[in-house]
Structures are given as C-alpha cells and as structure tokens.
C-alpha cells in the first residue's frame, strides 16, 4: 500500500484484536488519498484527496447504538433534513454464510418512525427503481466494505463486513443525465444520475477472510464509520457540487483568475475541477513528504501535477500558476493543517521546477505533433 486510502488503514491491527493505546472507542479525521479514483475526478463529487471523519468501535458498541448516533449526527449536528436521508443495508449472501441485515433495517425503521417518516423497504432497486422506499437492500457489490472491495477480492487475513450506507437526496429531479452510464436504468439511491450522494457509511467490521475463502467471525464486533467531510459539507449546503464548498471554492476562484474563464462555463468546468483536485492533493502529499519523482508515491505526485498542467493548458493557462494554488490551499487549511503553510516555500519551489520542466516538454511535444 502506497497511501492511506481509508479510515481503517492505520487501524487494522486494532480491528483484528490488538488493544489500542487510547481505548476501544475512537474518533478521528483521516487524510485519505485514492489514486484509483484519478480518472473519476471531474464530476460533482469525486476527488483523489479527501478527509474521512471516523468513529470506531473496537468491540465496544454495535449497530443499535451506532446507527442512531450516525442519524443524530447528520440531522442534529450537521443539520440535514431527515426527509432527505435514505439508507441501504446488506441483502446477505448464503454461499458466504453472511446473513441478511434485518437488524439494521429494524433500527432504521424505528429511527424514521420516531420522526413520523414512512420507511418502506425495497430490493432490486437497480431494476425496479425507488418503489417509494427509504431503506434499500443491496448485494455485496454495494453493501460490503473491505480495503480490497467485494468478498472474492479480499486476500486471506483481511477484515471486512457488511455496511449500511446513508445517501442525501439533492432532489434534482428523477431525470438521468444523458451522459450517465445508468441512463437506461431507473434512478435509485446507488445510481449515478447525481440526484443522490453517499455521505457516510457504517461498516460492521466483524469478519475475517480465511485461507479457505470462507469467512470467520472475529472475536470482537467492530464498527467503522466513515463520513466524507467534503460530501457532508456539500449536503449541508444543499448543493451537490463539492467544489463549491469552502474546502475547494477559493482554489476554483484562483484558477478562474489564471484562466480568465468562469467555472460556470460547462466547457471548462471539468478541467477546472481536475486542476483544483490534483494540485490540492499534490500539496497534501508534499506536506507529508511526497514530492514529484519517477518512483512509488512520488510518481503519483508527478502524475497529479502533470495532469493538472495539461488541463490548465487546455483552458488557456499558459504561465506558471501552481505555486499560487499552493498558497490558496495553505490558507484554507491554516488552522487544521498548519504544516502546509510552514512547508509552503519548499513545496512551491519543487512544484515550480516540475511545472517548468513539464511545460517545456509539453510545448516541444506539441510542436513535434503539429509538424
Ligand atoms: N468506512 C469505510 C470507508 O468508506 O472508508
């Protein structure tokens, strides 16, 4: 593993039973980098770098307590409208011996009924759509969580489990965008039309894969709650575009200044988001000691910066601009991550050299192509 890509990454030994030095109930905010999402960046919600808010039961509390806390957190702390909350649960897999999660369904039904919100349960949403339901069963393709994905992809020894996910309804209408891969399917909470966005999940991390391929119950039943800070913020704004939140918007403004183009122009929006995400991610990597190079983690820093420059070139940013973006990132995170501003000059110098080198190769290459 080259990067921390999820909240559980640094906690695996404790999920497997080792005693954590500060106890069995933890709360954290984990910086995450998902290199595998690099091609997805450009829509309203995907980013390579994000902060995962977590709370963790290491064999302490379980579903009954945690799902209620999850709901209380998003409705009372974050202030989301409970009517706009939809949830999913695991439908079970007989072959793996993992039961259907009827317990979570009962908990969610109680939670919603206390607010007089009808909470019908449905399955086959991929085929039959919403069916007027609020709680949905999905298979392990959607409601199973491990670092490696679905059960068959997990290596022996890896912990994982079914999860319950929460979606926020941006209420943008039921029409599926014509470019969506799901355009021929009915809209449902897990489809890609943009109406719903997952804002968090509670993984019931209670199984470990065995060398035989079977799943054994761990000695302790853990809960791994993960909530994407940027997405929660977007839901709090009731605007599905995470790039319009305070965690990105000042960067977008800086890119607008450099390009002279407005983010609202459809023809530049994707490129602007990619530049914004990539330079921000590279800045966070650098603050943690990863600089552009041809090897291991450094390769991803280089790839992020070069992609950002290529997209910048496309929207008319011809001169050095990355160091200005680094400055804006350091301002956004002055309080939360002061190390960025402390290391700003070194980061800017390294990125300036990278930009200089790559812009020269880019213009040489483009000349060759046009020849
Ligand atoms: N809580 C699991 C994850 O989404 O990282």
mmCIF file of C-alpha atoms and ligand atoms in Angstrom:
data_model
loop_
_atom_site.group_PDB
_atom_site.id
_atom_site.type_symbol
_atom_site.label_atom_id
_atom_site.label_comp_id
_atom_site.label_asym_id
_atom_site.label_seq_id
_atom_site.Cartn_x
_atom_site.Cartn_y
_atom_site.Cartn_z
ATOM 1 C CA UNK A 1 0.000 0.000 0.000
ATOM 2 C CA UNK A 2 1.445 3.352 -1.060
ATOM 3 C CA UNK A 3 -1.132 5.622 0.555
ATOM 4 C CA UNK A 4 -3.692 5.765 3.341
ATOM 5 C CA UNK A 5 -6.847 5.436 1.287
ATOM 6 C CA UNK A 6 -9.416 4.808 4.003
ATOM 7 C CA UNK A 7 -10.024 5.421 7.669
ATOM 8 C CA UNK A 8 -9.322 1.808 8.599
ATOM 9 C CA UNK A 9 -5.840 1.732 7.063
ATOM 10 C CA UNK A 10 -3.918 2.663 10.236
ATOM 11 C CA UNK A 11 -6.326 0.742 12.483
ATOM 12 C CA UNK A 12 -6.169 -2.783 11.049
ATOM 13 C CA UNK A 13 -4.259 -4.378 13.982
ATOM 14 C CA UNK A 14 -6.844 -2.995 16.422
ATOM 15 C CA UNK A 15 -9.781 -4.193 14.319
ATOM 16 C CA UNK A 16 -8.183 -7.638 14.489
ATOM 17 C CA UNK A 17 -7.987 -7.578 18.283
ATOM 18 C CA UNK A 18 -4.829 -5.779 19.391
ATOM 19 C CA UNK A 19 -5.526 -3.311 22.224
ATOM 20 C CA UNK A 20 -5.473 0.330 21.105
ATOM 21 C CA UNK A 21 -3.498 2.569 23.497
ATOM 22 C CA UNK A 22 -6.359 5.074 23.942
ATOM 23 C CA UNK A 23 -9.234 2.608 24.319
ATOM 24 C CA UNK A 24 -11.953 0.873 22.329
ATOM 25 C CA UNK A 25 -13.991 3.936 21.266
ATOM 26 C CA UNK A 26 -12.150 6.258 18.906
ATOM 27 C CA UNK A 27 -12.943 9.310 16.826
ATOM 28 C CA UNK A 28 -10.706 10.742 14.131
ATOM 29 C CA UNK A 29 -10.342 12.673 10.920
ATOM 30 C CA UNK A 30 -8.164 10.770 8.486
ATOM 31 C CA UNK A 31 -6.469 12.370 5.470
ATOM 32 C CA UNK A 32 -7.021 9.942 2.561
ATOM 33 C CA UNK A 33 -5.655 9.714 -0.974
ATOM 34 C CA UNK A 34 -7.310 7.401 -3.507
ATOM 35 C CA UNK A 35 -5.113 7.155 -6.586
ATOM 36 C CA UNK A 36 -7.585 4.695 -8.122
ATOM 37 C CA UNK A 37 -10.182 7.490 -8.382
ATOM 38 C CA UNK A 38 -7.976 9.751 -10.518
ATOM 39 C CA UNK A 39 -9.962 9.170 -13.714
ATOM 40 C CA UNK A 40 -13.283 9.815 -11.945
ATOM 41 C CA UNK A 41 -12.316 13.344 -10.907
ATOM 42 C CA UNK A 42 -14.193 15.970 -12.891
ATOM 43 C CA UNK A 43 -17.761 15.221 -11.811
ATOM 44 C CA UNK A 44 -19.543 16.900 -8.887
ATOM 45 C CA UNK A 45 -18.233 14.599 -6.141
ATOM 46 C CA UNK A 46 -15.071 12.590 -6.877
ATOM 47 C CA UNK A 47 -11.716 13.758 -5.530
ATOM 48 C CA UNK A 48 -8.417 11.940 -5.056
ATOM 49 C CA UNK A 49 -7.753 13.632 -1.716
ATOM 50 C CA UNK A 50 -10.392 13.907 0.992
ATOM 51 C CA UNK A 51 -10.851 13.835 4.738
ATOM 52 C CA UNK A 52 -12.669 10.867 6.235
ATOM 53 C CA UNK A 53 -14.406 11.554 9.528
ATOM 54 C CA UNK A 54 -14.442 8.369 11.541
ATOM 55 C CA UNK A 55 -15.764 6.873 14.702
ATOM 56 C CA UNK A 56 -14.702 3.429 15.732
ATOM 57 C CA UNK A 57 -15.975 0.731 17.983
ATOM 58 C CA UNK A 58 -13.214 -1.766 18.639
ATOM 59 C CA UNK A 59 -15.517 -4.407 20.087
ATOM 60 C CA UNK A 60 -17.426 -1.795 22.173
ATOM 61 C CA UNK A 61 -20.805 -0.524 20.865
ATOM 62 C CA UNK A 62 -22.506 -2.020 17.767
ATOM 63 C CA UNK A 63 -25.389 -1.435 15.340
ATOM 64 C CA UNK A 64 -28.094 -0.464 17.835
ATOM 65 C CA UNK A 65 -26.101 2.443 19.254
ATOM 66 C CA UNK A 66 -24.060 3.475 16.238
ATOM 67 C CA UNK A 67 -26.788 3.791 13.572
ATOM 68 C CA UNK A 68 -28.776 6.102 15.848
ATOM 69 C CA UNK A 69 -25.679 8.222 16.539
ATOM 70 C CA UNK A 70 -24.993 8.407 12.820
ATOM 71 C CA UNK A 71 -28.526 9.716 12.219
ATOM 72 C CA UNK A 72 -28.351 12.144 15.162
ATOM 73 C CA UNK A 73 -25.004 13.455 13.922
ATOM 74 C CA UNK A 74 -26.197 14.227 10.384
ATOM 75 C CA UNK A 75 -29.609 15.596 11.344
ATOM 76 C CA UNK A 76 -28.847 17.443 14.585
ATOM 77 C CA UNK A 77 -25.160 18.371 14.342
ATOM 78 C CA UNK A 78 -24.787 18.830 10.583
ATOM 79 C CA UNK A 79 -28.428 19.941 10.337
ATOM 80 C CA UNK A 80 -29.584 17.855 7.363
ATOM 81 C CA UNK A 81 -33.301 17.483 6.701
ATOM 82 C CA UNK A 82 -34.281 13.915 7.794
ATOM 83 C CA UNK A 83 -36.729 13.770 4.859
ATOM 84 C CA UNK A 84 -33.727 13.862 2.513
ATOM 85 C CA UNK A 85 -31.978 10.902 4.132
ATOM 86 C CA UNK A 86 -32.118 7.428 2.524
ATOM 87 C CA UNK A 87 -30.260 4.338 3.708
ATOM 88 C CA UNK A 88 -29.080 0.999 2.347
ATOM 89 C CA UNK A 89 -28.307 -2.327 4.019
ATOM 90 C CA UNK A 90 -26.720 -5.650 3.046
ATOM 91 C CA UNK A 91 -29.048 -8.227 1.488
ATOM 92 C CA UNK A 92 -26.946 -11.212 2.668
ATOM 93 C CA UNK A 93 -25.063 -13.962 0.890
ATOM 94 C CA UNK A 94 -25.976 -17.556 1.684
ATOM 95 C CA UNK A 95 -22.926 -19.001 -0.054
ATOM 96 C CA UNK A 96 -20.600 -16.965 2.167
ATOM 97 C CA UNK A 97 -22.737 -17.638 5.236
ATOM 98 C CA UNK A 98 -23.284 -13.886 5.816
ATOM 99 C CA UNK A 99 -26.889 -13.218 6.847
ATOM 100 C CA UNK A 100 -29.251 -10.573 5.543
ATOM 101 C CA UNK A 101 -29.013 -7.478 7.741
ATOM 102 C CA UNK A 102 -32.601 -7.363 9.023
ATOM 103 C CA UNK A 103 -31.337 -5.969 12.341
ATOM 104 C CA UNK A 104 -30.165 -2.717 10.719
ATOM 105 C CA UNK A 105 -33.461 -2.445 8.838
ATOM 106 C CA UNK A 106 -35.396 -2.652 12.130
ATOM 107 C CA UNK A 107 -33.165 0.004 13.710
ATOM 108 C CA UNK A 108 -33.582 2.374 10.741
ATOM 109 C CA UNK A 109 -37.357 1.832 10.717
ATOM 110 C CA UNK A 110 -37.524 2.791 14.419
ATOM 111 C CA UNK A 111 -35.355 5.864 13.839
ATOM 112 C CA UNK A 112 -37.515 7.117 10.963
ATOM 113 C CA UNK A 113 -40.826 6.229 12.614
ATOM 114 C CA UNK A 114 -39.903 8.341 15.677
ATOM 115 C CA UNK A 115 -39.958 11.308 13.278
ATOM 116 C CA UNK A 116 -43.172 10.054 11.631
ATOM 117 C CA UNK A 117 -41.280 9.408 8.411
ATOM 118 C CA UNK A 118 -42.563 6.431 6.475
ATOM 119 C CA UNK A 119 -39.702 3.987 5.832
ATOM 120 C CA UNK A 120 -40.695 1.274 3.383
ATOM 121 C CA UNK A 121 -38.096 -1.340 2.493
ATOM 122 C CA UNK A 122 -37.254 -2.394 -1.077
ATOM 123 C CA UNK A 123 -34.853 -4.556 -3.022
ATOM 124 C CA UNK A 124 -33.874 -4.787 -6.672
ATOM 125 C CA UNK A 125 -33.661 -1.001 -6.866
ATOM 126 C CA UNK A 126 -31.224 -1.420 -9.793
ATOM 127 C CA UNK A 127 -34.054 -2.963 -11.790
ATOM 128 C CA UNK A 128 -37.202 -1.531 -10.290
ATOM 129 C CA UNK A 129 -36.118 1.899 -9.049
ATOM 130 C CA UNK A 130 -37.099 3.605 -5.813
ATOM 131 C CA UNK A 131 -40.543 1.963 -5.351
ATOM 132 C CA UNK A 132 -41.446 4.647 -2.812
ATOM 133 C CA UNK A 133 -38.990 3.162 -0.295
ATOM 134 C CA UNK A 134 -36.499 4.767 2.095
ATOM 135 C CA UNK A 135 -34.479 1.677 3.031
ATOM 136 C CA UNK A 136 -32.898 -0.477 0.319
ATOM 137 C CA UNK A 137 -31.245 -3.878 0.279
ATOM 138 C CA UNK A 138 -28.212 -4.236 -1.982
ATOM 139 C CA UNK A 139 -25.807 -7.126 -2.517
ATOM 140 C CA UNK A 140 -22.079 -7.223 -1.704
ATOM 141 C CA UNK A 141 -21.405 -5.186 -4.857
ATOM 142 C CA UNK A 142 -22.666 -2.133 -2.955
ATOM 143 C CA UNK A 143 -23.010 -3.002 0.724
ATOM 144 C CA UNK A 144 -19.857 -4.827 1.636
ATOM 145 C CA UNK A 145 -16.721 -2.990 2.699
ATOM 146 C CA UNK A 146 -13.094 -4.010 2.862
ATOM 147 C CA UNK A 147 -9.887 -2.394 1.689
ATOM 148 C CA UNK A 148 -9.888 -4.654 -1.355
ATOM 149 C CA UNK A 149 -13.575 -4.394 -2.244
ATOM 150 C CA UNK A 150 -16.023 -7.301 -2.570
ATOM 151 C CA UNK A 151 -15.511 -10.574 -0.601
ATOM 152 C CA UNK A 152 -13.968 -12.510 -3.514
ATOM 153 C CA UNK A 153 -11.290 -9.827 -3.991
ATOM 154 C CA UNK A 154 -10.143 -9.915 -0.356
ATOM 155 C CA UNK A 155 -6.865 -11.666 0.473
ATOM 156 C CA UNK A 156 -6.749 -14.174 3.333
ATOM 157 C CA UNK A 157 -6.413 -12.469 6.722
ATOM 158 C CA UNK A 158 -8.192 -9.277 5.604
ATOM 159 C CA UNK A 159 -11.025 -7.949 7.809
ATOM 160 C CA UNK A 160 -14.281 -6.759 6.244
ATOM 161 C CA UNK A 161 -18.014 -6.753 6.668
ATOM 162 C CA UNK A 162 -21.452 -5.677 5.518
ATOM 163 C CA UNK A 163 -22.250 -1.995 5.760
ATOM 164 C CA UNK A 164 -25.151 0.394 5.972
ATOM 165 C CA UNK A 165 -24.784 3.494 3.821
ATOM 166 C CA UNK A 166 -26.501 6.865 4.011
ATOM 167 C CA UNK A 167 -27.468 8.925 0.972
ATOM 168 C CA UNK A 168 -28.543 12.544 0.740
ATOM 169 C CA UNK A 169 -31.261 13.463 -1.757
ATOM 170 C CA UNK A 170 -30.368 16.628 -3.661
ATOM 171 C CA UNK A 171 -33.815 16.432 -5.203
ATOM 172 C CA UNK A 172 -32.662 17.426 -8.645
ATOM 173 C CA UNK A 173 -35.425 15.502 -10.307
ATOM 174 C CA UNK A 174 -35.627 11.967 -11.488
ATOM 175 C CA UNK A 175 -34.186 12.585 -14.921
ATOM 176 C CA UNK A 176 -30.987 10.735 -15.598
ATOM 177 C CA UNK A 177 -28.339 12.761 -17.332
ATOM 178 C CA UNK A 178 -27.846 11.610 -20.904
ATOM 179 C CA UNK A 179 -24.122 11.013 -20.357
ATOM 180 C CA UNK A 180 -24.695 8.743 -17.341
ATOM 181 C CA UNK A 181 -23.709 5.096 -17.693
ATOM 182 C CA UNK A 182 -27.011 4.381 -15.937
ATOM 183 C CA UNK A 183 -29.162 6.328 -18.368
ATOM 184 C CA UNK A 184 -31.136 3.283 -19.437
ATOM 185 C CA UNK A 185 -31.835 2.215 -15.866
ATOM 186 C CA UNK A 186 -34.285 3.552 -13.306
ATOM 187 C CA UNK A 187 -32.980 6.116 -10.832
ATOM 188 C CA UNK A 188 -32.151 4.727 -7.394
ATOM 189 C CA UNK A 189 -30.002 5.823 -4.462
ATOM 190 C CA UNK A 190 -26.924 3.986 -5.746
ATOM 191 C CA UNK A 191 -27.177 5.052 -9.381
ATOM 192 C CA UNK A 192 -25.018 7.689 -10.958
ATOM 193 C CA UNK A 193 -27.554 10.282 -12.076
ATOM 194 C CA UNK A 194 -26.478 12.806 -9.470
ATOM 195 C CA UNK A 195 -29.737 13.049 -7.502
ATOM 196 C CA UNK A 196 -28.318 11.127 -4.523
ATOM 197 C CA UNK A 197 -24.876 11.221 -2.955
ATOM 198 C CA UNK A 198 -23.449 8.846 -0.356
ATOM 199 C CA UNK A 199 -22.404 10.906 2.669
ATOM 200 C CA UNK A 200 -21.251 8.174 5.017
ATOM 201 C CA UNK A 201 -21.333 4.523 5.928
ATOM 202 C CA UNK A 202 -21.110 2.270 8.951
ATOM 203 C CA UNK A 203 -19.180 -0.913 8.280
ATOM 204 C CA UNK A 204 -19.895 -3.784 10.630
ATOM 205 C CA UNK A 205 -16.332 -4.979 10.545
ATOM 206 C CA UNK A 206 -16.894 -8.380 12.113
ATOM 207 C CA UNK A 207 -15.444 -10.920 9.648
ATOM 208 C CA UNK A 208 -12.014 -12.071 8.540
ATOM 209 C CA UNK A 209 -11.330 -13.938 5.314
ATOM 210 C CA UNK A 210 -9.718 -17.338 5.808
ATOM 211 C CA UNK A 211 -7.181 -19.088 3.513
ATOM 212 C CA UNK A 212 -10.016 -21.456 2.513
ATOM 213 C CA UNK A 213 -12.003 -18.478 1.170
ATOM 214 C CA UNK A 214 -14.612 -18.817 3.941
ATOM 215 C CA UNK A 215 -15.400 -16.014 6.416
ATOM 216 C CA UNK A 216 -14.837 -16.367 10.153
ATOM 217 C CA UNK A 217 -16.408 -14.087 12.789
ATOM 218 C CA UNK A 218 -13.767 -12.018 14.556
ATOM 219 C CA UNK A 219 -13.589 -12.270 18.345
ATOM 220 C CA UNK A 220 -14.778 -8.660 18.553
ATOM 221 C CA UNK A 221 -17.551 -6.947 16.588
ATOM 222 C CA UNK A 222 -16.222 -3.602 15.320
ATOM 223 C CA UNK A 223 -17.894 -0.608 13.707
ATOM 224 C CA UNK A 224 -16.009 1.524 11.182
ATOM 225 C CA UNK A 225 -17.985 4.689 10.500
ATOM 226 C CA UNK A 226 -16.632 6.792 7.638
ATOM 227 C CA UNK A 227 -18.107 10.127 6.563
ATOM 228 C CA UNK A 228 -16.561 12.196 3.778
ATOM 229 C CA UNK A 229 -16.104 15.709 5.158
ATOM 230 C CA UNK A 230 -16.358 17.340 1.734
ATOM 231 C CA UNK A 231 -19.581 15.481 0.886
ATOM 232 C CA UNK A 232 -21.174 16.184 4.276
ATOM 233 C CA UNK A 233 -20.399 19.838 3.709
ATOM 234 C CA UNK A 234 -21.969 19.731 0.233
ATOM 235 C CA UNK A 235 -25.117 18.199 1.764
ATOM 236 C CA UNK A 236 -25.123 20.882 4.478
ATOM 237 C CA UNK A 237 -25.038 23.485 1.655
ATOM 238 C CA UNK A 238 -27.759 21.555 -0.168
ATOM 239 C CA UNK A 239 -25.626 21.871 -3.315
ATOM 240 C CA UNK A 240 -24.402 18.662 -4.914
ATOM 241 C CA UNK A 241 -21.122 20.220 -6.092
ATOM 242 C CA UNK A 242 -18.378 19.538 -3.509
ATOM 243 C CA UNK A 243 -16.146 22.017 -5.371
ATOM 244 C CA UNK A 244 -18.466 24.824 -4.267
ATOM 245 C CA UNK A 245 -17.707 24.182 -0.582
ATOM 246 C CA UNK A 246 -15.207 26.244 1.407
ATOM 247 C CA UNK A 247 -12.691 23.409 1.083
ATOM 248 C CA UNK A 248 -12.346 23.974 -2.694
ATOM 249 C CA UNK A 249 -14.015 27.232 -3.724
ATOM 250 C CA UNK A 250 -11.068 29.610 -3.054
ATOM 251 C CA UNK A 251 -8.940 27.326 -5.292
ATOM 252 C CA UNK A 252 -11.555 27.445 -8.051
ATOM 253 C CA UNK A 253 -11.531 31.269 -7.836
ATOM 254 C CA UNK A 254 -7.738 31.262 -8.213
ATOM 255 C CA UNK A 255 -7.964 29.016 -11.292
ATOM 256 C CA UNK A 256 -10.675 31.284 -12.750
ATOM 257 C CA UNK A 257 -8.309 34.223 -12.280
ATOM 258 C CA UNK A 258 -5.491 32.405 -14.079
ATOM 259 C CA UNK A 259 -7.628 31.185 -16.988
ATOM 260 C CA UNK A 260 -9.939 34.157 -17.322
ATOM 261 C CA UNK A 261 -12.768 31.634 -17.694
ATOM 262 C CA UNK A 262 -15.791 31.210 -15.431
ATOM 263 C CA UNK A 263 -16.332 27.907 -13.592
ATOM 264 C CA UNK A 264 -19.977 28.133 -14.596
ATOM 265 C CA UNK A 265 -18.997 27.623 -18.271
ATOM 266 C CA UNK A 266 -19.712 23.984 -18.985
ATOM 267 C CA UNK A 267 -16.749 23.683 -21.360
ATOM 268 C CA UNK A 268 -14.179 24.462 -18.625
ATOM 269 C CA UNK A 269 -15.857 23.046 -15.520
ATOM 270 C CA UNK A 270 -14.399 19.533 -15.703
ATOM 271 C CA UNK A 271 -10.852 20.791 -16.352
ATOM 272 C CA UNK A 272 -11.153 23.341 -13.540
ATOM 273 C CA UNK A 273 -12.235 20.635 -11.071
ATOM 274 C CA UNK A 274 -9.382 18.340 -12.137
ATOM 275 C CA UNK A 275 -6.767 21.091 -11.725
ATOM 276 C CA UNK A 276 -8.268 22.028 -8.351
ATOM 277 C CA UNK A 277 -8.294 18.464 -7.005
ATOM 278 C CA UNK A 278 -4.904 17.462 -8.366
ATOM 279 C CA UNK A 279 -2.911 20.459 -7.138
ATOM 280 C CA UNK A 280 -4.594 20.268 -3.735
ATOM 281 C CA UNK A 281 -3.854 16.539 -3.459
ATOM 282 C CA UNK A 282 -0.223 17.007 -4.550
ATOM 283 C CA UNK A 283 0.130 19.758 -1.923
ATOM 284 C CA UNK A 284 -1.141 17.462 0.838
ATOM 285 C CA UNK A 285 1.161 14.669 -0.348
ATOM 286 C CA UNK A 286 4.131 17.064 -0.320
ATOM 287 C CA UNK A 287 3.293 18.270 3.193
ATOM 288 C CA UNK A 288 3.558 14.605 4.217
ATOM 289 C CA UNK A 289 6.936 14.274 2.453
ATOM 290 C CA UNK A 290 5.961 13.041 -1.038
ATOM 291 C CA UNK A 291 7.442 15.094 -3.906
ATOM 292 C CA UNK A 292 7.313 14.526 -7.692
ATOM 293 C CA UNK A 293 9.625 11.724 -8.849
ATOM 294 C CA UNK A 294 9.554 8.604 -11.015
ATOM 295 C CA UNK A 295 9.181 6.162 -8.157
ATOM 296 C CA UNK A 296 6.491 4.807 -5.808
ATOM 297 C CA UNK A 297 4.451 7.580 -4.107
ATOM 298 C CA UNK A 298 6.437 10.291 -5.909
ATOM 299 C CA UNK A 299 5.173 9.004 -9.247
ATOM 300 C CA UNK A 300 1.608 9.888 -8.202
ATOM 301 C CA UNK A 301 2.634 13.380 -7.192
ATOM 302 C CA UNK A 302 4.213 13.822 -10.640
ATOM 303 C CA UNK A 303 1.163 12.364 -12.357
ATOM 304 C CA UNK A 304 -1.188 14.716 -10.466
ATOM 305 C CA UNK A 305 0.864 17.802 -11.325
ATOM 306 C CA UNK A 306 1.353 16.877 -14.968
ATOM 307 C CA UNK A 307 -2.326 16.132 -15.450
ATOM 308 C CA UNK A 308 -3.145 19.472 -13.806
ATOM 309 C CA UNK A 309 -0.774 21.290 -16.185
ATOM 310 C CA UNK A 310 -2.194 19.522 -19.225
ATOM 311 C CA UNK A 311 -5.753 20.535 -18.269
ATOM 312 C CA UNK A 312 -4.551 24.041 -17.392
ATOM 313 C CA UNK A 313 -3.059 24.319 -20.870
ATOM 314 C CA UNK A 314 -6.393 23.262 -22.368
ATOM 315 C CA UNK A 315 -8.285 26.077 -20.647
ATOM 316 C CA UNK A 316 -5.729 28.717 -21.552
ATOM 317 C CA UNK A 317 -3.441 28.856 -18.515
ATOM 318 C CA UNK A 318 -0.100 29.256 -20.216
ATOM 319 C CA UNK A 319 2.106 30.534 -17.407
ATOM 320 C CA UNK A 320 3.297 29.223 -14.047
ATOM 321 C CA UNK A 321 0.246 29.084 -11.781
ATOM 322 C CA UNK A 322 0.642 26.073 -9.488
ATOM 323 C CA UNK A 323 2.547 27.902 -6.773
ATOM 324 C CA UNK A 324 -0.359 30.366 -6.435
ATOM 325 C CA UNK A 325 -2.750 27.458 -5.956
ATOM 326 C CA UNK A 326 -0.475 26.007 -3.247
ATOM 327 C CA UNK A 327 -0.700 29.347 -1.477
ATOM 328 C CA UNK A 328 -4.512 29.204 -1.529
ATOM 329 C CA UNK A 329 -4.533 25.596 -0.232
ATOM 330 C CA UNK A 330 -2.280 26.634 2.657
ATOM 331 C CA UNK A 331 -4.692 29.481 3.512
ATOM 332 C CA UNK A 332 -7.760 27.188 3.538
ATOM 333 C CA UNK A 333 -6.038 24.792 5.933
ATOM 334 C CA UNK A 334 -4.123 27.327 8.028
ATOM 335 C CA UNK A 335 -5.793 26.155 11.218
ATOM 336 C CA UNK A 336 -6.467 22.471 10.503
ATOM 337 C CA UNK A 337 -3.130 21.650 8.813
ATOM 338 C CA UNK A 338 -0.627 24.419 9.646
ATOM 339 C CA UNK A 339 2.224 22.231 8.379
ATOM 340 C CA UNK A 340 1.239 23.128 4.807
ATOM 341 C CA UNK A 341 1.905 26.801 5.326
ATOM 342 C CA UNK A 342 5.100 26.007 7.269
ATOM 343 C CA UNK A 343 6.440 23.979 4.318
ATOM 344 C CA UNK A 344 4.875 26.191 1.651
ATOM 345 C CA UNK A 345 8.087 27.661 0.223
ATOM 346 C CA UNK A 346 9.732 24.251 -0.249
ATOM 347 C CA UNK A 347 6.562 22.841 -1.818
ATOM 348 C CA UNK A 348 6.221 25.829 -4.145
ATOM 349 C CA UNK A 349 9.841 25.585 -5.268
ATOM 350 C CA UNK A 350 9.535 21.855 -6.036
ATOM 351 C CA UNK A 351 6.267 22.364 -7.935
ATOM 352 C CA UNK A 352 7.703 25.359 -9.834
ATOM 353 C CA UNK A 353 10.561 23.175 -11.106
ATOM 354 C CA UNK A 354 8.153 20.409 -12.064
ATOM 355 C CA UNK A 355 5.851 22.830 -13.882
ATOM 356 C CA UNK A 356 8.753 24.451 -15.696
ATOM 357 C CA UNK A 357 10.178 21.117 -16.837
ATOM 358 C CA UNK A 358 6.853 19.711 -17.926
ATOM 359 C CA UNK A 359 5.686 22.846 -19.752
ATOM 360 C CA UNK A 360 8.908 22.735 -21.815
ATOM 361 C CA UNK A 361 8.371 19.040 -22.696
ATOM 362 C CA UNK A 362 4.725 19.740 -23.445
ATOM 363 C CA UNK A 363 5.393 22.554 -25.896
ATOM 364 C CA UNK A 364 8.208 20.591 -27.559
ATOM 365 C CA UNK A 365 5.939 17.574 -27.887
ATOM 366 C CA UNK A 366 3.055 19.618 -29.280
ATOM 367 C CA UNK A 367 5.383 21.181 -31.880
ATOM 368 C CA UNK A 368 6.534 17.716 -32.961
ATOM 369 C CA UNK A 369 2.928 16.562 -33.274
ATOM 370 C CA UNK A 370 1.874 19.521 -35.388
ATOM 371 C CA UNK A 371 4.962 19.016 -37.608
HETATM 372 N N1 LIG B 1 -15.993 3.338 6.332
HETATM 373 C C1 LIG B 1 -15.373 2.745 5.216
HETATM 374 C C2 LIG B 1 -14.945 3.716 4.183
HETATM 375 O O1 LIG B 1 -15.746 4.183 3.413
HETATM 376 O O2 LIG B 1 -13.768 4.052 4.121
#
